[in-house]
Coordinates of C-alpha atoms in Angstrom, one line a residue:
Chain A
X5 CA 159.4 135.9 2.6
X6 CA 159.6 133.1 4.9
X7 CA 162.3 134.4 6.6
X8 CA 160.0 138.3 7.3
X9 CA 157.0 136.3 8.5
X10 CA 159.1 134.6 10.9
X11 CA 161.4 137.2 12.3
X12 CA 158.5 139.9 13.0
X13 CA 154.5 139.2 14.0
X14 CA 155.2 135.7 14.9
X15 CA 158.4 136.8 17.9
X16 CA 155.7 137.7 19.4
X17 CA 154.2 135.1 21.6
X18 CA 156.9 133.1 21.2
X19 CA 158.8 135.6 23.0
X20 CA 156.2 135.8 25.8
X21 CA 156.7 132.4 25.4
X22 CA 160.2 131.7 26.3
X23 CA 160.4 134.6 29.0
X24 CA 158.0 133.4 30.9
X25 CA 160.2 129.4 30.8
X26 CA 163.0 131.4 31.9
X27 CA 161.3 134.0 34.8
X28 CA 159.8 130.0 35.7
X29 CA 162.8 128.3 35.7
X30 CA 164.8 131.1 37.0
X31 CA 162.2 131.4 40.3
X32 CA 161.4 127.5 41.3
X33 CA 163.7 124.9 40.7
X34 CA 161.3 122.1 40.3
X35 CA 159.9 124.3 37.5
X36 CA 161.9 122.4 34.3
X37 CA 160.8 119.2 36.2
X38 CA 159.5 116.8 33.9
X39 CA 156.5 116.2 36.9
X40 CA 155.4 119.8 36.1
X41 CA 156.2 120.0 32.3
X42 CA 153.5 116.9 32.7
X43 CA 151.3 118.8 34.8
X44 CA 151.0 122.2 32.9
X45 CA 150.9 119.8 29.2
X46 CA 148.0 118.0 30.1
X47 CA 146.3 121.1 31.6
X48 CA 146.1 123.1 28.6
X49 CA 145.4 120.0 26.8
X50 CA 141.6 120.9 27.2
X51 CA 142.0 124.6 26.4
X52 CA 144.4 123.7 24.1
X53 CA 142.5 120.9 20.9
X54 CA 139.2 123.4 22.4
X55 CA 141.2 126.6 21.2
X56 CA 142.5 125.1 17.6
X57 CA 138.9 124.5 16.5
X58 CA 138.3 127.7 17.9
X59 CA 141.2 129.2 15.7
X60 CA 138.7 128.0 12.4
X61 CA 136.3 129.3 13.8
X62 CA 137.2 132.7 14.6
X63 CA 139.2 132.4 11.6
X64 CA 136.3 132.2 9.1
X65 CA 134.2 135.1 11.0
X66 CA 132.8 133.5 14.1
X67 CA 132.9 133.2 17.3
X68 CA 131.6 130.1 19.9
X69 CA 130.6 131.2 23.6
X70 CA 129.2 127.7 24.3
X71 CA 132.4 125.1 24.6
X72 CA 133.3 125.4 28.4
X73 CA 129.2 124.7 29.4
X74 CA 129.1 122.1 26.3
X75 CA 132.1 120.7 27.7
X76 CA 130.3 120.0 31.0
X77 CA 126.9 119.2 29.3
X78 CA 129.3 116.3 27.3
X79 CA 131.0 116.0 30.3
X80 CA 128.0 115.0 32.2
X81 CA 126.2 112.7 29.6
X82 CA 129.0 110.9 28.8
X83 CA 129.4 109.9 32.8
X84 CA 125.5 109.1 32.5
X85 CA 125.3 107.3 29.3
X86 CA 128.7 104.9 31.2
X87 CA 126.7 104.9 34.4
X88 CA 123.7 104.1 32.3
X89 CA 125.6 101.1 30.6
X90 CA 127.5 99.6 33.2
X91 CA 125.2 96.8 34.1
X92 CA 124.8 95.4 30.5
X93 CA 128.7 95.8 28.8
X94 CA 130.6 95.6 32.1
X95 CA 133.1 97.2 33.0
X96 CA 136.0 97.1 30.2
X97 CA 136.7 98.3 27.0
X98 CA 133.7 98.4 25.3
X99 CA 131.9 100.5 28.2
X100 CA 135.2 103.0 27.7
X101 CA 135.3 103.0 23.9
X102 CA 130.8 103.7 24.0
X103 CA 131.3 106.3 26.3
X104 CA 133.8 108.2 24.0
X105 CA 131.4 107.5 21.3
X106 CA 128.7 109.2 23.3
X107 CA 130.8 112.1 24.0
X108 CA 131.8 112.5 20.5
X109 CA 128.2 112.3 19.2
X110 CA 127.5 114.8 21.3
X111 CA 130.0 116.9 20.6
X112 CA 129.1 117.1 16.9
X113 CA 125.5 117.3 17.3
X114 CA 125.8 120.5 19.8
X115 CA 128.6 121.5 16.9
X116 CA 126.0 121.2 15.0
X117 CA 123.1 122.8 16.6
X118 CA 125.1 126.2 16.7
X119 CA 126.4 126.4 13.1
X120 CA 122.9 125.1 11.6
X121 CA 122.1 128.4 13.7
X122 CA 124.5 130.1 12.5
X123 CA 124.0 129.6 9.0
X124 CA 120.9 128.3 8.5
X125 CA 118.6 131.2 10.7
X126 CA 121.2 133.9 10.2
X127 CA 121.4 134.7 13.9
X128 CA 124.8 136.4 14.6
X129 CA 127.3 133.9 16.1
X130 CA 127.7 135.9 19.0
X131 CA 123.9 135.6 20.1
X132 CA 124.3 131.9 19.1
X133 CA 126.6 130.2 21.1
X134 CA 125.6 133.2 23.9
X135 CA 121.9 131.2 24.3
X136 CA 123.4 127.4 23.8
X137 CA 125.8 128.5 26.2
X138 CA 123.3 129.3 28.9
X139 CA 121.3 126.2 27.7
X140 CA 124.0 123.4 27.9
X141 CA 125.3 125.0 31.4
X142 CA 121.2 124.9 32.6
X143 CA 121.1 121.1 31.5
X144 CA 124.1 119.8 33.5
X145 CA 122.8 121.5 36.7
X146 CA 119.7 119.8 36.5
X147 CA 120.9 116.8 35.1
X148 CA 123.1 117.0 38.2
X149 CA 120.3 118.3 40.0
X150 CA 122.2 121.1 40.9
X151 CA 125.1 118.7 42.1
X152 CA 127.7 116.8 40.6
X153 CA 127.7 113.8 38.6
X154 CA 130.0 111.1 39.6
X155 CA 131.1 107.7 37.0
X156 CA 130.9 104.5 39.0
X157 CA 134.0 103.7 41.2
X158 CA 135.3 100.5 39.7
X159 CA 134.6 102.0 36.2
X160 CA 136.6 105.7 36.9
X161 CA 139.4 103.1 38.1
X162 CA 139.6 101.4 34.8
X163 CA 139.4 104.2 32.8
X164 CA 141.8 106.4 34.6
X165 CA 144.7 105.9 33.1
X166 CA 143.5 107.6 30.3
X167 CA 143.8 110.6 32.0
X168 CA 146.9 109.7 33.7
X169 CA 149.3 107.5 31.9
X170 CA 150.6 107.7 28.6
X171 CA 153.6 105.3 26.7
X172 CA 157.3 106.4 26.5
X173 CA 156.4 108.9 30.0
X174 CA 154.4 110.9 27.7
X175 CA 150.7 110.8 29.1
X176 CA 147.8 110.4 26.6
X177 CA 146.1 114.1 27.1
X178 CA 149.3 115.7 26.0
X179 CA 149.6 113.0 22.9
X180 CA 146.0 114.2 21.4
X181 CA 147.0 117.7 22.1
X182 CA 149.9 117.4 20.0
X183 CA 147.8 115.4 16.9
X184 CA 145.6 117.7 17.5
X185 CA 147.8 121.3 16.8
X186 CA 149.9 119.0 13.8
X187 CA 146.8 118.3 11.6
X188 CA 145.4 121.6 12.7
X189 CA 148.4 123.6 11.3
X190 CA 148.0 121.2 8.7
X191 CA 143.9 121.6 7.9
X192 CA 144.7 126.0 7.8
X193 CA 148.2 125.8 5.8
X194 CA 147.9 123.5 3.6
X195 CA 144.5 122.6 2.6
X196 CA 141.4 123.9 0.5
X197 CA 139.4 123.8 3.6
X198 CA 141.9 126.0 5.4
X199 CA 142.1 128.6 2.4
X200 CA 138.5 128.7 2.4
X201 CA 137.9 129.6 6.0
X202 CA 140.5 132.7 5.8
X203 CA 138.7 134.2 2.9
X204 CA 135.4 133.8 4.0
X205 CA 137.0 135.2 7.5
X206 CA 138.7 138.5 5.0
X207 CA 135.3 139.2 2.5
X208 CA 132.7 136.8 2.8
X209 CA 130.8 137.7 -0.3
X210 CA 134.4 137.4 -2.3
X211 CA 134.0 133.9 -0.9
X212 CA 130.5 133.3 -2.7
X213 CA 131.6 134.9 -5.6
X214 CA 134.3 132.4 -5.8
X215 CA 132.3 130.0 -5.5
X216 CA 133.2 128.7 -1.8
X217 CA 130.6 127.2 0.0
X218 CA 130.4 130.1 2.3
X219 CA 127.3 128.6 4.3
X220 CA 129.1 124.6 4.2
X221 CA 132.3 125.8 4.9
X222 CA 130.9 127.8 8.1
X223 CA 129.1 125.0 9.5
X224 CA 132.4 122.6 9.2
X225 CA 134.3 125.0 11.6
X226 CA 131.4 124.4 13.9
X227 CA 131.3 120.7 14.2
X228 CA 134.5 120.1 14.5
X229 CA 135.0 122.6 16.5
X230 CA 132.1 120.4 18.4
X231 CA 133.9 117.3 17.9
X232 CA 136.7 119.3 19.1
X233 CA 135.5 119.7 22.6
X234 CA 134.2 116.1 22.5
X235 CA 138.0 114.8 22.3
X236 CA 138.7 117.0 25.3
X237 CA 136.1 115.9 27.6
X238 CA 137.2 112.2 26.5
X239 CA 140.3 113.3 28.1
X240 CA 138.6 115.8 31.2
X241 CA 136.6 112.7 32.7
X242 CA 138.6 110.6 33.7
X243 CA 140.8 113.6 35.0
X244 CA 138.4 113.1 38.5
X245 CA 135.6 111.4 37.3
X246 CA 132.6 113.6 37.8
X247 CA 130.6 116.6 35.9
X248 CA 129.0 119.8 37.6
X249 CA 127.6 122.9 37.4
X250 CA 130.6 124.4 38.1
X251 CA 132.6 122.5 35.0
X252 CA 134.8 123.9 32.5
X253 CA 133.5 127.7 33.2
X254 CA 135.0 130.2 31.2
X255 CA 136.8 128.0 29.1
X256 CA 135.6 130.1 26.1
X257 CA 137.1 133.1 26.7
X258 CA 140.6 130.9 27.9
X259 CA 140.3 129.7 24.3
X260 CA 139.1 132.5 22.6
X261 CA 142.4 134.2 24.4
X262 CA 145.1 132.0 23.3
X263 CA 143.6 132.3 19.8
X264 CA 144.1 135.9 19.6
X265 CA 147.4 136.2 21.8
X266 CA 148.5 133.1 19.1
X267 CA 148.7 136.3 16.1
X268 CA 144.9 134.8 14.5
X269 CA 142.7 137.8 14.2
X270 CA 139.8 138.9 16.0
X271 CA 138.3 139.9 13.3
X272 CA 138.9 136.5 10.7
X273 CA 140.5 136.3 7.8
X274 CA 143.8 134.8 9.3
X275 CA 144.6 132.0 11.6
X276 CA 147.4 130.8 13.0
X277 CA 147.0 127.5 14.6
X278 CA 150.6 126.5 16.1
X279 CA 150.5 130.3 17.6
X280 CA 147.4 129.3 19.3
X281 CA 149.2 126.4 20.8
X282 CA 151.5 129.1 22.0
X283 CA 149.1 130.5 23.1
X284 CA 147.8 127.8 25.6
X285 CA 150.9 127.3 26.6
X286 CA 151.2 130.7 28.1
X287 CA 147.6 130.6 29.8
X288 CA 148.7 127.7 31.6
X289 CA 152.4 128.7 32.3
X290 CA 151.3 132.2 34.5
X291 CA 148.5 129.8 36.3
X292 CA 151.5 127.2 37.1
X293 CA 154.4 129.7 37.6
X294 CA 151.9 132.2 39.6
X295 CA 151.4 128.9 42.0
X296 CA 155.3 127.7 42.6
X297 CA 156.2 131.0 43.2
X298 CA 154.8 133.7 45.9
X299 CA 155.6 136.3 44.1
X300 CA 152.2 138.6 44.6
X301 CA 149.0 138.3 47.1
X302 CA 147.1 135.5 45.0
X303 CA 144.6 137.9 45.2
X304 CA 146.5 139.9 42.2
X305 CA 146.9 136.3 39.5
X306 CA 143.9 137.6 37.6
X307 CA 145.3 140.5 37.3
X308 CA 148.8 140.1 36.2
X309 CA 147.2 137.5 33.7
X310 CA 145.6 140.0 32.4
X311 CA 148.8 142.0 32.0
X312 CA 150.2 139.5 30.6
X313 CA 147.7 139.1 28.2
X314 CA 147.7 143.2 26.8
X315 CA 151.7 142.6 26.7
X316 CA 151.6 139.5 24.3
X317 CA 148.9 140.8 22.1
X318 CA 150.5 144.5 22.3
X319 CA 154.1 143.8 20.9
X320 CA 152.4 141.4 17.8
X321 CA 150.3 144.2 17.3
X322 CA 153.4 146.6 17.6
X323 CA 155.2 144.7 15.1
X324 CA 153.3 143.2 12.6
X325 CA 151.3 146.8 12.0
X326 CA 155.3 147.4 11.3
X327 CA 155.1 144.8 8.3
X328 CA 151.8 145.7 7.5
X329 CA 149.7 143.3 8.2
Chain B
X22 CA 114.9 108.1 37.5
X23 CA 116.4 110.4 40.0
X24 CA 115.9 113.9 37.7
X25 CA 112.1 112.4 36.1
X26 CA 111.4 112.7 39.9
X27 CA 113.0 116.0 40.7
X28 CA 110.8 117.6 37.3
X29 CA 108.4 116.1 39.0
X30 CA 108.8 117.5 42.2
X31 CA 109.1 120.9 40.5
X32 CA 106.7 121.2 38.5
X33 CA 104.2 120.0 41.3
X34 CA 105.6 122.7 43.2
X35 CA 105.3 124.8 40.7
X36 CA 101.2 124.1 40.4
X37 CA 100.4 124.3 44.1
X38 CA 102.4 127.4 44.5
X39 CA 100.3 128.8 41.5
X40 CA 97.3 127.4 43.5
X41 CA 98.0 128.4 46.7
X42 CA 97.9 132.2 45.4
X43 CA 94.6 132.0 44.0
X44 CA 93.1 130.7 46.6
X45 CA 95.0 132.3 50.0
X46 CA 92.3 135.0 49.0
X47 CA 89.4 132.8 49.0
X48 CA 90.4 130.5 51.6
X49 CA 88.2 130.8 54.7
X50 CA 91.3 129.6 56.9
X51 CA 93.9 132.0 57.9
X52 CA 97.0 131.0 55.4
X53 CA 100.0 132.1 55.5
X54 CA 102.7 131.9 52.1
X55 CA 106.3 131.9 52.5
X56 CA 108.8 132.7 50.0
X57 CA 112.3 131.4 50.4
X58 CA 115.0 133.0 48.0
X59 CA 118.0 131.4 47.8
X60 CA 121.0 131.2 45.3
X61 CA 120.8 128.5 41.9
X62 CA 122.7 125.7 42.1
X63 CA 125.8 126.1 40.6
X64 CA 128.0 123.9 43.0
X65 CA 128.1 121.5 45.3
X66 CA 127.7 123.2 48.5
X67 CA 124.4 125.1 46.8
X68 CA 123.6 122.0 45.0
X69 CA 122.4 120.3 48.5
X70 CA 121.2 123.7 50.2
X71 CA 118.3 123.8 47.4
X72 CA 118.1 119.9 48.3
X73 CA 117.4 120.4 51.3
X74 CA 115.4 123.4 50.5
X75 CA 113.0 121.2 48.6
X76 CA 113.2 118.4 50.3
X77 CA 112.0 121.5 53.9
X78 CA 109.2 122.3 52.0
X79 CA 107.9 119.1 50.5
X80 CA 107.3 118.2 54.5
X81 CA 106.3 120.8 55.5
X82 CA 103.2 121.4 53.3
X83 CA 102.2 118.0 54.1
X84 CA 102.4 119.3 57.7
X85 CA 100.4 122.8 57.9
X86 CA 98.2 122.8 55.2
X87 CA 97.9 125.9 56.3
X88 CA 101.2 127.0 55.2
X89 CA 102.5 127.3 51.3
X90 CA 105.3 127.9 50.0
X91 CA 107.1 130.4 47.2
X92 CA 110.6 129.0 45.9
X93 CA 113.0 131.4 43.8
X94 CA 116.5 130.5 43.3
X95 CA 118.8 133.0 41.3
X96 CA 122.0 133.2 39.5
X97 CA 123.1 136.4 41.1
X98 CA 122.2 139.5 42.9
X99 CA 120.1 141.2 40.3
X100 CA 118.1 138.9 39.6
X101 CA 117.2 137.8 43.4
X102 CA 116.0 141.5 44.0
X103 CA 114.0 141.1 40.6
X104 CA 112.3 137.7 42.3
X105 CA 111.8 139.0 46.0
X106 CA 109.7 142.2 44.2
X107 CA 107.9 139.5 42.4
X108 CA 107.0 137.6 45.6
X109 CA 105.5 140.8 47.1
X110 CA 103.9 142.1 44.3
X111 CA 101.8 139.2 42.8
X112 CA 102.3 136.3 45.6
X113 CA 101.4 138.3 48.4
X114 CA 104.0 136.6 51.1
X115 CA 103.6 136.5 54.4
X116 CA 107.5 135.5 55.5
X117 CA 110.8 135.6 53.7
X118 CA 113.4 133.5 53.5
X119 CA 116.2 134.4 52.0
X120 CA 120.0 133.5 51.7
X121 CA 121.0 136.7 50.4
X122 CA 123.8 136.7 46.9
X123 CA 125.4 139.3 48.3
X124 CA 124.9 141.7 51.0
X125 CA 125.4 144.9 49.9
X126 CA 122.7 144.7 47.2
X127 CA 120.1 142.4 48.6
X128 CA 119.7 145.4 51.9
X129 CA 117.8 148.0 50.5
X130 CA 115.2 145.4 48.7
X131 CA 114.8 142.9 51.8
X132 CA 114.4 145.9 54.2
X133 CA 111.9 146.7 52.2
X134 CA 110.2 143.3 52.4
X135 CA 111.0 144.1 56.2
X136 CA 109.0 147.9 56.1
X137 CA 105.9 146.5 54.3
X138 CA 105.0 144.4 57.7
X139 CA 106.4 141.0 56.5
X140 CA 108.3 138.6 59.1
X141 CA 112.1 138.1 57.5
X142 CA 114.4 135.2 58.2
X143 CA 118.1 135.6 56.8
X144 CA 120.0 132.5 56.2
X145 CA 123.5 132.3 56.3
X146 CA 124.9 136.3 54.9
X147 CA 124.2 138.8 57.1
X148 CA 122.7 141.9 55.6
X149 CA 125.0 145.3 55.6
X150 CA 123.1 147.1 58.5
X151 CA 121.5 145.1 61.8
X152 CA 118.2 145.1 62.8
X153 CA 116.4 144.1 59.4
X154 CA 115.7 140.2 60.3
X155 CA 113.3 139.0 63.0
X156 CA 115.6 135.5 63.1
X157 CA 119.3 135.3 61.7
X158 CA 120.1 131.6 61.0
X159 CA 123.8 131.1 60.0
X160 CA 127.0 128.6 60.1
X161 CA 129.9 129.4 62.0
X162 CA 132.7 130.4 59.8
X163 CA 134.9 131.0 62.9
X164 CA 134.2 128.0 64.5
X165 CA 135.1 126.2 60.8
X166 CA 138.1 127.9 60.8
X167 CA 139.2 126.7 64.1
X168 CA 137.7 123.3 64.6
X169 CA 140.1 122.3 61.4
X170 CA 142.7 124.6 63.3
X171 CA 142.5 122.3 66.5
X172 CA 142.5 118.9 64.9
X173 CA 145.7 119.9 63.0
X174 CA 147.2 121.4 66.4
X175 CA 146.7 118.2 68.0
X176 CA 147.8 115.7 65.4
X177 CA 150.6 116.6 64.3
X178 CA 153.8 117.4 65.6
X179 CA 155.4 120.5 65.8
X180 CA 157.8 121.1 62.8
X181 CA 154.9 119.7 60.3
X182 CA 154.4 121.1 56.9
X183 CA 150.8 121.8 55.8
X184 CA 149.2 123.5 53.0
X185 CA 146.3 125.6 52.7
X186 CA 143.2 126.0 49.6
X187 CA 141.7 128.9 50.5
X188 CA 137.7 129.3 48.3
X189 CA 136.5 132.1 46.4
X190 CA 138.0 135.4 47.7
X191 CA 135.1 136.4 50.2
X192 CA 135.1 137.6 54.0
X193 CA 133.7 134.4 54.9
X194 CA 136.8 132.4 53.6
X195 CA 139.0 135.3 55.5
X196 CA 136.8 134.4 58.6
X197 CA 137.6 130.6 58.1
X198 CA 141.3 131.5 57.4
X199 CA 142.0 134.0 60.4
X200 CA 140.6 131.6 62.7
X201 CA 142.5 128.4 61.2
X202 CA 146.3 130.5 61.3
X203 CA 144.7 131.7 64.9
X204 CA 143.9 128.0 66.1
X205 CA 147.2 126.6 64.9
X206 CA 148.7 129.3 66.6
X207 CA 152.2 128.1 68.7
X208 CA 152.0 124.7 68.0
X209 CA 155.5 125.1 65.6
X210 CA 152.6 123.7 62.3
X211 CA 154.6 125.6 59.5
X212 CA 152.1 126.8 56.6
X213 CA 153.7 126.3 53.6
X214 CA 151.1 128.4 51.5
X215 CA 147.8 129.5 50.8
X216 CA 146.6 130.0 47.6
X217 CA 143.1 130.1 46.0
X218 CA 141.2 127.2 44.5
X219 CA 138.0 129.0 44.6
X220 CA 135.6 126.0 45.4
X221 CA 136.3 124.3 42.3
X222 CA 137.0 120.6 42.2
X223 CA 139.5 121.2 38.8
X224 CA 140.9 124.2 40.2
X225 CA 141.8 122.9 43.9
X226 CA 143.6 119.8 42.0
X227 CA 145.7 122.5 39.7
X228 CA 146.8 123.9 42.8
X229 CA 147.6 121.1 44.7
X230 CA 150.0 119.4 41.3
X231 CA 151.7 123.0 41.5
X232 CA 151.9 122.8 45.8
X233 CA 153.4 118.8 45.0
X234 CA 156.2 119.7 42.6
X235 CA 157.0 122.8 44.7
X236 CA 157.7 121.1 47.4
X237 CA 158.9 117.4 48.7
X238 CA 157.6 117.6 52.3
X239 CA 153.5 118.2 53.0
X240 CA 152.4 116.7 56.1
X241 CA 149.0 117.5 55.7
X242 CA 146.4 119.6 53.4
X243 CA 143.7 121.6 54.9
X244 CA 141.9 121.6 51.8
X245 CA 138.5 123.7 53.3
X246 CA 135.6 122.2 51.1
X247 CA 135.1 119.2 50.2
X248 CA 135.2 119.5 46.5
X249 CA 138.0 120.8 46.8
X250 CA 139.7 118.1 48.6
X251 CA 138.1 115.5 46.1
X252 CA 140.6 117.5 43.6
X253 CA 143.3 117.4 45.8
X254 CA 143.4 114.0 46.8
X255 CA 143.5 112.8 42.6
X256 CA 146.4 115.1 42.0
X257 CA 148.0 113.4 45.6
X258 CA 147.4 110.4 43.8
X259 CA 148.7 111.4 40.5
X260 CA 152.1 111.5 42.3
X261 CA 152.0 108.4 44.4
X262 CA 152.1 110.3 47.4
X263 CA 149.1 108.9 48.9
X264 CA 151.1 107.9 52.0
X265 CA 152.5 110.7 53.4
X266 CA 149.7 113.1 54.3
X267 CA 145.9 112.8 55.2
X268 CA 143.3 115.5 54.0
X269 CA 140.9 118.1 56.1
X270 CA 137.9 119.1 53.6
X271 CA 134.8 120.8 55.3
X272 CA 131.2 121.3 54.9
X273 CA 129.8 117.9 54.7
X274 CA 130.0 115.6 51.4
X275 CA 128.4 112.2 51.5
X276 CA 131.3 111.1 49.4
X277 CA 134.1 112.4 52.2
X278 CA 131.4 111.7 54.8
X279 CA 131.6 107.4 53.3
X280 CA 135.1 107.5 53.1
X281 CA 135.8 108.5 57.1
X282 CA 132.6 105.9 57.7
X283 CA 135.1 103.7 56.3
X284 CA 137.9 104.8 57.9
X285 CA 140.3 105.8 55.1
X286 CA 143.4 106.6 56.6
X287 CA 143.2 109.7 53.9
X288 CA 140.4 111.8 55.4
X289 CA 140.4 111.3 59.1
X290 CA 138.4 113.3 60.2
X291 CA 135.3 116.4 58.5
X292 CA 134.4 120.0 59.4
X293 CA 130.4 120.8 59.1
X294 CA 129.1 123.3 57.8
X295 CA 126.0 121.8 56.7
X296 CA 123.7 122.8 53.7
X297 CA 120.7 121.7 55.5
X298 CA 121.2 124.7 57.7
X299 CA 118.7 126.5 55.3
X300 CA 116.6 123.6 56.7
X301 CA 116.4 125.1 59.7
X302 CA 115.5 128.6 58.6
X303 CA 111.8 127.4 57.0
X304 CA 111.5 125.3 60.2
X305 CA 111.5 128.0 62.3
X306 CA 109.9 130.3 60.1
X307 CA 107.0 128.0 59.5
X308 CA 106.8 127.3 63.4
X309 CA 106.5 131.6 63.6
X310 CA 103.2 131.2 61.3
X311 CA 101.9 128.0 63.3
X312 CA 102.6 128.5 66.5
X313 CA 103.0 131.2 69.6
X314 CA 106.9 129.2 69.5
X315 CA 109.2 132.4 69.6
X316 CA 111.7 131.7 67.0
X317 CA 113.1 135.4 67.1
X318 CA 116.7 136.4 67.4
X319 CA 119.6 134.1 66.4
X320 CA 120.6 130.9 65.8
X321 CA 124.4 129.7 65.1
X322 CA 124.9 126.5 63.8
X323 CA 127.8 125.1 65.4
X324 CA 131.1 123.5 63.0
X325 CA 131.6 120.2 64.3
X326 CA 134.3 117.4 63.6
X327 CA 132.4 114.8 61.9
X328 CA 134.6 111.3 62.9
X329 CA 134.6 107.8 62.6
X330 CA 132.3 107.6 65.6
X331 CA 129.6 109.8 64.7
X332 CA 129.9 109.4 60.9
X333 CA 126.7 107.7 60.5
X334 CA 124.4 110.6 61.5
X335 CA 126.0 113.2 58.8
X336 CA 125.6 110.9 55.6
X337 CA 122.6 111.8 53.4
X338 CA 123.1 109.2 51.0
X339 CA 119.9 110.4 48.9
X340 CA 121.2 114.3 48.4
X341 CA 123.6 115.4 45.6
X342 CA 126.3 116.8 48.0

């Protein structure tokens, strides 16, 4: 049983990842250097954490288009809050912790808004999150006065190590991403919550008759996603110390693409968190390889990405349908 | 707080614009309404442009009571066409200042405004056919690339290696890059790579990280945009190679101008492409209605080098850009 699962449908994205790694190593000797690997993993961390949350939302039959705008909005709020608290708290750990708290709270509230509109007001998730996507994006542009919101220079110098440093040479974004991925995998496979998500996504009526609190579980998936967007923002802000209307553009589509590449069904009912992680890495690696090797005109980068995304999914669908899934 | 002021100003503007539309018909003196249609503030440069447009309108309305302005910002070409139709149908404008979102789709609608006998000023992006606009105000993309290229040529030895970040693939970006390449021709400077950073800090950060992994020797970076320069400087700092290379951005963002004023060795100079060019367009259009000053023709704003000596002149601490 386990062997059957590992052999076929799961191999698609994993094989694509391995091919990409081999290709990268073949094209450029610096590809496997620790510096480059750190860069790619740290870059993947933002979309990665968001995509793990997105896996639960999609598995339970939902969708969230607002995460990119939400990340920009949270980053804006966090920076404004930290700048405002600077005179009272001074530069130090309390300021950073307060900023992190703001990011998480705003993230949870934003997720709660999406979730309540979907579960209580019973509006299609696509429409709800399309709406909030526009709202969050405009709000951050407005907060920034059309420009860029920047964290105070001194505060930023203090906060900067949260992105760039770590322990044992592994940077914090990578550590956090790994922890989130493991927690997500466990939650999906080994907890009641994960099983409920799959049950609701396959057939919410049956789930309801089986005494699953469908609305509550759905709401929690959105809240969790909001919190993870907040967590991603906490690690994003120290990177450049700024947020603007162009922060996080198209993150939602990258996150959704990663989830689907990883083998989660877009219509819900089946979720695979580690597959999502593979999907995120595939997307980051394509960009990285295209930058490292002058394979094609940069005008065609988008086309190459598109081809690989479709191929990764085709491989897997072909094999999984043979398996009867 | 700044946000509040901004909101207040917008609201006040909307109210005056609304009043203008109703009072224009009954006023005894000849009054004019000028429509201003620009892309919305989606990135740093456009944010600066929006700010300068609002400031200019505030100043002109105070100076010339007979002038009223209608400002509309659009996030995409279709919305901008709607804005122009609304201005014609409901605001009865006498003149139009427009920065077309895209040349092709806006050509027809702007021509319709012209055909209705209104004054038309086109800013920065030309229309697809000639002879529509009365006044054309633009920055100089060729000079933008050439001035940067000249600086590289004059300040790097033969055999030096540089990397280039390009913007969003557009004709404007091509003009800049072609002029840059032409300017450094024959200098022996080698361009190692040119990838698109899309005038975006995050994208530029990523592209620069990859450049740094790929090339052991980089002597200078043409980031071609100040937002991208901010991302580039972070990537270089992360790699610990700050002392190895300098960066030339472009546009004239206040943070970068400040660093030039402070003689930061990483940012020796910057090349202007001022978002305030919209102010020039609005002011000149206003002159057309309040005086006999001839303003028809083409007005090309040069791209000049910001150096530590003249940086003061290009520093606008209040602008968001």
